Amino acid sequence: MMRLINSILALIVGCALTGCATGRVDHHILKGDGSYNHVITNPKEWALQQFSDGPISGSDVSDYAKLVLKRGLLQTLADLGADGTKELFLRQDCPARVWEVLVFRPIKGGYRYLGHFPAGTIVLKDEHASVLVYEPCGGHYGYIKTYRYNGEKFVCTAAQDITGGDGAPEENNQKMARLFPKDKVIRWAKTPNRRQDGL
């Protein structure tokens, strides 16, 4: 009898931790740098919830969430794994030097969240499941970083600081042009607004 009670309690706790007992969405995956292994039917809505750090509909919508919703998202499709499947990249449509970029892979029934990384400029690397990013820090200073998807999340595998632009060593400007050629840099497009997108 005690074994049955323990099994039932373990099942209840497991359901509560995954959200099936409450039916609530975890709005803090991005903020907590967590993983999420459930099928996401609408990654744009999910991303807006993560960027808002809370609900995006109903009576509990914060002023910050309303601002996130007003600005919306930018998106692009890119073949991260060089396997013929294009992943969905999403970021906020707001003024910034660097954005958190969320990446989703299409799967049966929806999408799977792969993870996120900060970036100002992005190019796909030839190395499997890797991106090269530039993170500007202000002025002419920034970082060139490589992020690789390790099967659970994006991890930074290489980083170096660099100065560029006017007054910087010409070899730095040439390096930036070589690493981030205009024809390889990921281009962003505005996602449809909430009404058009059916959110």
PDB file of C-alpha atoms in Angstrom:
ATOM      1  CA  MET A   1       0.000   0.000   0.000  1.00  0.00           C
ATOM      2  CA  MET A   2       2.790   2.393   0.924  1.00  0.00           C
ATOM      3  CA  ARG A   3       4.524   1.645  -2.389  1.00  0.00           C
ATOM      4  CA  LEU A   4       1.315   2.540  -4.274  1.00  0.00           C
ATOM      5  CA  ILE A   5       0.956   5.813  -2.361  1.00  0.00           C
ATOM      6  CA  ASN A   6       4.600   6.726  -3.098  1.00  0.00           C
ATOM      7  CA  SER A   7       4.075   5.970  -6.806  1.00  0.00           C
ATOM      8  CA  ILE A   8       0.973   8.164  -6.924  1.00  0.00           C
ATOM      9  CA  LEU A   9       2.790  11.007  -5.128  1.00  0.00           C
ATOM     10  CA  ALA A  10       5.730  10.744  -7.544  1.00  0.00           C
ATOM     11  CA  LEU A  11       3.326  10.911 -10.495  1.00  0.00           C
ATOM     12  CA  ILE A  12       1.581  13.992  -9.084  1.00  0.00           C
ATOM     13  CA  VAL A  13       4.881  15.777  -8.410  1.00  0.00           C
ATOM     14  CA  GLY A  14       6.152  14.892 -11.893  1.00  0.00           C
ATOM     15  CA  CYS A  15       3.001  16.253 -13.518  1.00  0.00           C
ATOM     16  CA  ALA A  16       3.180  19.441 -11.469  1.00  0.00           C
ATOM     17  CA  LEU A  17       6.793  20.028 -12.453  1.00  0.00           C
ATOM     18  CA  THR A  18       6.052  19.603 -16.163  1.00  0.00           C
ATOM     19  CA  GLY A  19       2.941  21.746 -15.990  1.00  0.00           C
ATOM     20  CA  CYS A  20       0.387  19.056 -16.828  1.00  0.00           C
ATOM     21  CA  ALA A  21      -1.289  19.300 -13.432  1.00  0.00           C
ATOM     22  CA  THR A  22      -1.869  23.019 -13.679  1.00  0.00           C
ATOM     23  CA  GLY A  23      -1.954  23.530 -17.452  1.00  0.00           C
ATOM     24  CA  ARG A  24       0.202  26.632 -16.949  1.00  0.00           C
ATOM     25  CA  VAL A  25       2.894  27.707 -19.347  1.00  0.00           C
ATOM     26  CA  ASP A  26       6.369  28.317 -17.945  1.00  0.00           C
ATOM     27  CA  HIS A  27       7.111  31.905 -19.000  1.00  0.00           C
ATOM     28  CA  HIS A  28      10.641  31.826 -17.573  1.00  0.00           C
ATOM     29  CA  ILE A  29      12.509  29.290 -19.744  1.00  0.00           C
ATOM     30  CA  LEU A  30      14.505  32.052 -21.456  1.00  0.00           C
ATOM     31  CA  LYS A  31      15.099  34.053 -18.276  1.00  0.00           C
ATOM     32  CA  GLY A  32      16.216  30.942 -16.409  1.00  0.00           C
ATOM     33  CA  ASP A  33      18.303  29.631 -19.337  1.00  0.00           C
ATOM     34  CA  GLY A  34      16.339  26.400 -19.154  1.00  0.00           C
ATOM     35  CA  SER A  35      15.489  23.704 -21.649  1.00  0.00           C
ATOM     36  CA  TYR A  36      12.018  22.874 -22.911  1.00  0.00           C
ATOM     37  CA  ASN A  37      11.282  19.461 -24.395  1.00  0.00           C
ATOM     38  CA  HIS A  38       7.586  19.755 -25.229  1.00  0.00           C
ATOM     39  CA  VAL A  39       6.101  20.287 -28.680  1.00  0.00           C
ATOM     40  CA  ILE A  40       5.405  23.983 -29.304  1.00  0.00           C
ATOM     41  CA  THR A  41       2.518  24.478 -31.716  1.00  0.00           C
ATOM     42  CA  ASN A  42       3.001  28.239 -32.020  1.00  0.00           C
ATOM     43  CA  PRO A  43       6.640  29.277 -31.515  1.00  0.00           C
ATOM     44  CA  LYS A  44       5.877  32.964 -32.098  1.00  0.00           C
ATOM     45  CA  GLU A  45       3.372  33.030 -29.257  1.00  0.00           C
ATOM     46  CA  TRP A  46       5.784  31.033 -27.090  1.00  0.00           C
ATOM     47  CA  ALA A  47       8.623  33.455 -27.879  1.00  0.00           C
ATOM     48  CA  LEU A  48       6.444  36.463 -27.037  1.00  0.00           C
ATOM     49  CA  GLN A  49       5.614  34.857 -23.677  1.00  0.00           C
ATOM     50  CA  GLN A  50       9.314  34.313 -22.994  1.00  0.00           C
ATOM     51  CA  PHE A  51      10.301  37.832 -24.015  1.00  0.00           C
ATOM     52  CA  SER A  52       7.407  39.221 -21.932  1.00  0.00           C
ATOM     53  CA  ASP A  53       8.423  37.025 -18.989  1.00  0.00           C
ATOM     54  CA  GLY A  54       4.726  36.368 -18.432  1.00  0.00           C
ATOM     55  CA  PRO A  55       1.307  35.999 -20.042  1.00  0.00           C
ATOM     56  CA  ILE A  56       0.465  37.865 -23.245  1.00  0.00           C
ATOM     57  CA  SER A  57      -3.310  37.600 -22.977  1.00  0.00           C
ATOM     58  CA  GLY A  58      -5.949  37.845 -20.276  1.00  0.00           C
ATOM     59  CA  SER A  59      -6.091  40.113 -17.256  1.00  0.00           C
ATOM     60  CA  ASP A  60      -2.521  39.429 -16.058  1.00  0.00           C
ATOM     61  CA  VAL A  61      -0.715  41.074 -18.995  1.00  0.00           C
ATOM     62  CA  SER A  62       1.938  43.464 -17.666  1.00  0.00           C
ATOM     63  CA  ASP A  63       2.773  46.858 -19.146  1.00  0.00           C
ATOM     64  CA  TYR A  64       6.105  45.413 -20.257  1.00  0.00           C
ATOM     65  CA  ALA A  65       4.337  42.534 -22.042  1.00  0.00           C
ATOM     66  CA  LYS A  66       2.112  45.063 -23.827  1.00  0.00           C
ATOM     67  CA  LEU A  67       5.244  46.847 -25.064  1.00  0.00           C
ATOM     68  CA  VAL A  68       6.766  43.554 -26.269  1.00  0.00           C
ATOM     69  CA  LEU A  69       3.517  42.725 -28.090  1.00  0.00           C
ATOM     70  CA  LYS A  70       3.359  46.160 -29.685  1.00  0.00           C
ATOM     71  CA  ARG A  71       6.884  45.860 -31.062  1.00  0.00           C
ATOM     72  CA  GLY A  72       6.449  42.248 -32.147  1.00  0.00           C
ATOM     73  CA  LEU A  73       9.047  39.869 -33.523  1.00  0.00           C
ATOM     74  CA  LEU A  74      11.494  39.477 -36.364  1.00  0.00           C
ATOM     75  CA  GLN A  75      12.112  36.087 -37.927  1.00  0.00           C
ATOM     76  CA  THR A  76      14.295  34.213 -40.362  1.00  0.00           C
ATOM     77  CA  LEU A  77      14.679  30.637 -41.562  1.00  0.00           C
ATOM     78  CA  ALA A  78      18.147  29.086 -41.790  1.00  0.00           C
ATOM     79  CA  ASP A  79      19.488  25.545 -42.113  1.00  0.00           C
ATOM     80  CA  LEU A  80      21.459  25.345 -38.882  1.00  0.00           C
ATOM     81  CA  GLY A  81      22.212  21.633 -39.134  1.00  0.00           C
ATOM     82  CA  ALA A  82      23.002  21.630 -42.883  1.00  0.00           C
ATOM     83  CA  ASP A  83      20.531  18.760 -43.209  1.00  0.00           C
ATOM     84  CA  GLY A  84      17.979  20.412 -45.492  1.00  0.00           C
ATOM     85  CA  THR A  85      15.642  21.432 -42.635  1.00  0.00           C
ATOM     86  CA  LYS A  86      15.402  25.145 -41.945  1.00  0.00           C
ATOM     87  CA  GLU A  87      15.180  26.204 -38.326  1.00  0.00           C
ATOM     88  CA  LEU A  88      13.094  29.188 -37.252  1.00  0.00           C
ATOM     89  CA  PHE A  89      15.069  32.022 -35.622  1.00  0.00           C
ATOM     90  CA  LEU A  90      13.076  34.648 -33.672  1.00  0.00           C
ATOM     91  CA  ARG A  91      14.064  37.841 -31.881  1.00  0.00           C
ATOM     92  CA  GLN A  92      12.330  40.952 -30.600  1.00  0.00           C
ATOM     93  CA  ASP A  93      11.726  43.842 -32.967  1.00  0.00           C
ATOM     94  CA  CYS A  94      13.125  46.566 -30.738  1.00  0.00           C
ATOM     95  CA  PRO A  95      16.101  48.931 -30.762  1.00  0.00           C
ATOM     96  CA  ALA A  96      19.169  47.202 -29.319  1.00  0.00           C
ATOM     97  CA  ARG A  97      22.798  46.424 -30.039  1.00  0.00           C
ATOM     98  CA  VAL A  98      22.313  42.752 -29.135  1.00  0.00           C
ATOM     99  CA  TRP A  99      19.164  40.602 -29.054  1.00  0.00           C
ATOM    100  CA  GLU A 100      18.388  37.234 -27.540  1.00  0.00           C
ATOM    101  CA  VAL A 101      17.804  34.935 -30.514  1.00  0.00           C
ATOM    102  CA  LEU A 102      15.530  31.929 -29.955  1.00  0.00           C
ATOM    103  CA  VAL A 103      15.863  28.926 -32.283  1.00  0.00           C
ATOM    104  CA  PHE A 104      13.151  26.360 -33.076  1.00  0.00           C
ATOM    105  CA  ARG A 105      13.334  23.189 -35.167  1.00  0.00           C
ATOM    106  CA  PRO A 106      10.219  22.003 -37.027  1.00  0.00           C
ATOM    107  CA  ILE A 107       9.043  18.593 -35.853  1.00  0.00           C
ATOM    108  CA  LYS A 108       5.862  16.563 -36.228  1.00  0.00           C
ATOM    109  CA  GLY A 109       2.992  18.559 -34.697  1.00  0.00           C
ATOM    110  CA  GLY A 110       4.884  21.823 -34.302  1.00  0.00           C
ATOM    111  CA  TYR A 111       8.351  22.940 -33.218  1.00  0.00           C
ATOM    112  CA  ARG A 112      10.990  22.058 -30.685  1.00  0.00           C
ATOM    113  CA  TYR A 113      12.837  24.824 -28.821  1.00  0.00           C
ATOM    114  CA  LEU A 114      16.573  24.318 -29.255  1.00  0.00           C
ATOM    115  CA  GLY A 115      17.772  27.241 -27.169  1.00  0.00           C
ATOM    116  CA  HIS A 116      18.994  30.822 -27.443  1.00  0.00           C
ATOM    117  CA  PHE A 117      22.094  32.944 -27.790  1.00  0.00           C
ATOM    118  CA  PRO A 118      22.793  36.716 -27.775  1.00  0.00           C
ATOM    119  CA  ALA A 119      23.735  38.286 -31.101  1.00  0.00           C
ATOM    120  CA  GLY A 120      23.887  41.494 -33.055  1.00  0.00           C
ATOM    121  CA  THR A 121      24.992  39.958 -36.375  1.00  0.00           C
ATOM    122  CA  ILE A 122      24.810  36.237 -37.264  1.00  0.00           C
ATOM    123  CA  VAL A 123      26.269  33.969 -39.918  1.00  0.00           C
ATOM    124  CA  LEU A 124      25.951  30.190 -40.084  1.00  0.00           C
ATOM    125  CA  LYS A 125      29.232  28.336 -39.762  1.00  0.00           C
ATOM    126  CA  ASP A 126      30.293  25.384 -41.871  1.00  0.00           C
ATOM    127  CA  GLU A 127      30.788  23.484 -38.629  1.00  0.00           C
ATOM    128  CA  HIS A 128      27.627  21.500 -37.807  1.00  0.00           C
ATOM    129  CA  ALA A 129      24.972  23.323 -35.747  1.00  0.00           C
ATOM    130  CA  SER A 130      27.144  26.388 -35.155  1.00  0.00           C
ATOM    131  CA  VAL A 131      26.724  30.122 -35.611  1.00  0.00           C
ATOM    132  CA  LEU A 132      29.254  32.920 -35.613  1.00  0.00           C
ATOM    133  CA  VAL A 133      27.959  36.105 -34.000  1.00  0.00           C
ATOM    134  CA  TYR A 134      29.142  39.621 -33.404  1.00  0.00           C
ATOM    135  CA  GLU A 135      28.062  41.204 -30.120  1.00  0.00           C
ATOM    136  CA  PRO A 136      28.687  44.966 -30.236  1.00  0.00           C
ATOM    137  CA  CYS A 137      29.286  46.539 -26.842  1.00  0.00           C
ATOM    138  CA  GLY A 138      29.111  50.184 -27.867  1.00  0.00           C
ATOM    139  CA  GLY A 139      31.438  52.452 -29.713  1.00  0.00           C
ATOM    140  CA  HIS A 140      33.805  50.411 -31.843  1.00  0.00           C
ATOM    141  CA  TYR A 141      34.211  47.567 -29.356  1.00  0.00           C
ATOM    142  CA  GLY A 142      32.605  44.131 -29.397  1.00  0.00           C
ATOM    143  CA  TYR A 143      33.006  40.373 -29.309  1.00  0.00           C
ATOM    144  CA  ILE A 144      33.152  37.720 -32.003  1.00  0.00           C
ATOM    145  CA  LYS A 145      31.737  34.470 -30.605  1.00  0.00           C
ATOM    146  CA  THR A 146      30.949  30.992 -31.832  1.00  0.00           C
ATOM    147  CA  TYR A 147      27.878  29.245 -30.431  1.00  0.00           C
ATOM    148  CA  ARG A 148      27.282  25.556 -31.014  1.00  0.00           C
ATOM    149  CA  TYR A 149      24.119  23.578 -30.353  1.00  0.00           C
ATOM    150  CA  ASN A 150      25.196  20.603 -28.227  1.00  0.00           C
ATOM    151  CA  GLY A 151      21.907  18.693 -28.340  1.00  0.00           C
ATOM    152  CA  GLU A 152      20.490  20.511 -25.311  1.00  0.00           C
ATOM    153  CA  LYS A 153      21.355  24.201 -25.668  1.00  0.00           C
ATOM    154  CA  PHE A 154      23.648  26.679 -27.394  1.00  0.00           C
ATOM    155  CA  VAL A 155      27.053  26.979 -25.752  1.00  0.00           C
ATOM    156  CA  CYS A 156      29.796  29.483 -26.481  1.00  0.00           C
ATOM    157  CA  THR A 157      32.820  27.565 -27.783  1.00  0.00           C
ATOM    158  CA  ALA A 158      35.052  30.502 -28.748  1.00  0.00           C
ATOM    159  CA  ALA A 159      35.166  34.229 -28.014  1.00  0.00           C
ATOM    160  CA  GLN A 160      37.467  37.126 -28.801  1.00  0.00           C
ATOM    161  CA  ASP A 161      37.186  40.868 -28.392  1.00  0.00           C
ATOM    162  CA  ILE A 162      37.725  43.186 -31.344  1.00  0.00           C
ATOM    163  CA  THR A 163      37.682  46.868 -32.201  1.00  0.00           C
ATOM    164  CA  GLY A 164      36.400  47.978 -35.596  1.00  0.00           C
ATOM    165  CA  GLY A 165      35.271  50.965 -37.611  1.00  0.00           C
ATOM    166  CA  ASP A 166      36.972  54.342 -37.922  1.00  0.00           C
ATOM    167  CA  GLY A 167      40.255  54.529 -36.061  1.00  0.00           C
ATOM    168  CA  ALA A 168      40.534  50.757 -35.570  1.00  0.00           C
ATOM    169  CA  PRO A 169      43.374  48.774 -37.128  1.00  0.00           C
ATOM    170  CA  GLU A 170      42.549  48.064 -40.782  1.00  0.00           C
ATOM    171  CA  GLU A 171      43.214  44.355 -40.288  1.00  0.00           C
ATOM    172  CA  ASN A 172      40.328  44.276 -37.783  1.00  0.00           C
ATOM    173  CA  ASN A 173      37.945  45.821 -40.330  1.00  0.00           C
ATOM    174  CA  GLN A 174      39.130  43.340 -42.961  1.00  0.00           C
ATOM    175  CA  LYS A 175      38.614  40.478 -40.510  1.00  0.00           C
ATOM    176  CA  MET A 176      35.053  41.605 -39.771  1.00  0.00           C
ATOM    177  CA  ALA A 177      34.296  41.860 -43.508  1.00  0.00           C
ATOM    178  CA  ARG A 178      35.752  38.387 -44.057  1.00  0.00           C
ATOM    179  CA  LEU A 179      33.894  36.755 -41.130  1.00  0.00           C
ATOM    180  CA  PHE A 180      30.581  38.555 -41.681  1.00  0.00           C
ATOM    181  CA  PRO A 181      30.189  39.006 -45.466  1.00  0.00           C
ATOM    182  CA  LYS A 182      26.979  40.831 -46.378  1.00  0.00           C
ATOM    183  CA  ASP A 183      25.702  37.955 -48.516  1.00  0.00           C
ATOM    184  CA  LYS A 184      26.044  35.476 -45.588  1.00  0.00           C
ATOM    185  CA  VAL A 185      24.653  37.581 -42.727  1.00  0.00           C
ATOM    186  CA  ILE A 186      21.221  36.406 -41.579  1.00  0.00           C
ATOM    187  CA  ARG A 187      18.484  38.804 -42.742  1.00  0.00           C
ATOM    188  CA  TRP A 188      15.437  39.407 -40.576  1.00  0.00           C
ATOM    189  CA  ALA A 189      11.816  39.951 -41.627  1.00  0.00           C
ATOM    190  CA  LYS A 190       8.885  41.222 -39.574  1.00  0.00           C
ATOM    191  CA  THR A 191       6.547  38.481 -38.385  1.00  0.00           C
ATOM    192  CA  PRO A 192       2.849  39.022 -39.082  1.00  0.00           C
ATOM    193  CA  ASN A 193       1.035  40.870 -36.311  1.00  0.00           C
ATOM    194  CA  ARG A 194      -0.916  38.959 -33.695  1.00  0.00           C
ATOM    195  CA  ARG A 195      -4.261  39.216 -35.485  1.00  0.00           C
ATOM    196  CA  GLN A 196      -2.816  38.008 -38.778  1.00  0.00           C
ATOM    197  CA  ASP A 197      -0.850  35.274 -37.065  1.00  0.00           C
ATOM    198  CA  GLY A 198      -3.803  33.909 -35.141  1.00  0.00           C
ATOM    199  CA  LEU A 199      -2.206  34.291 -31.730  1.00  0.00           C
TER     200      LEU A 199
END
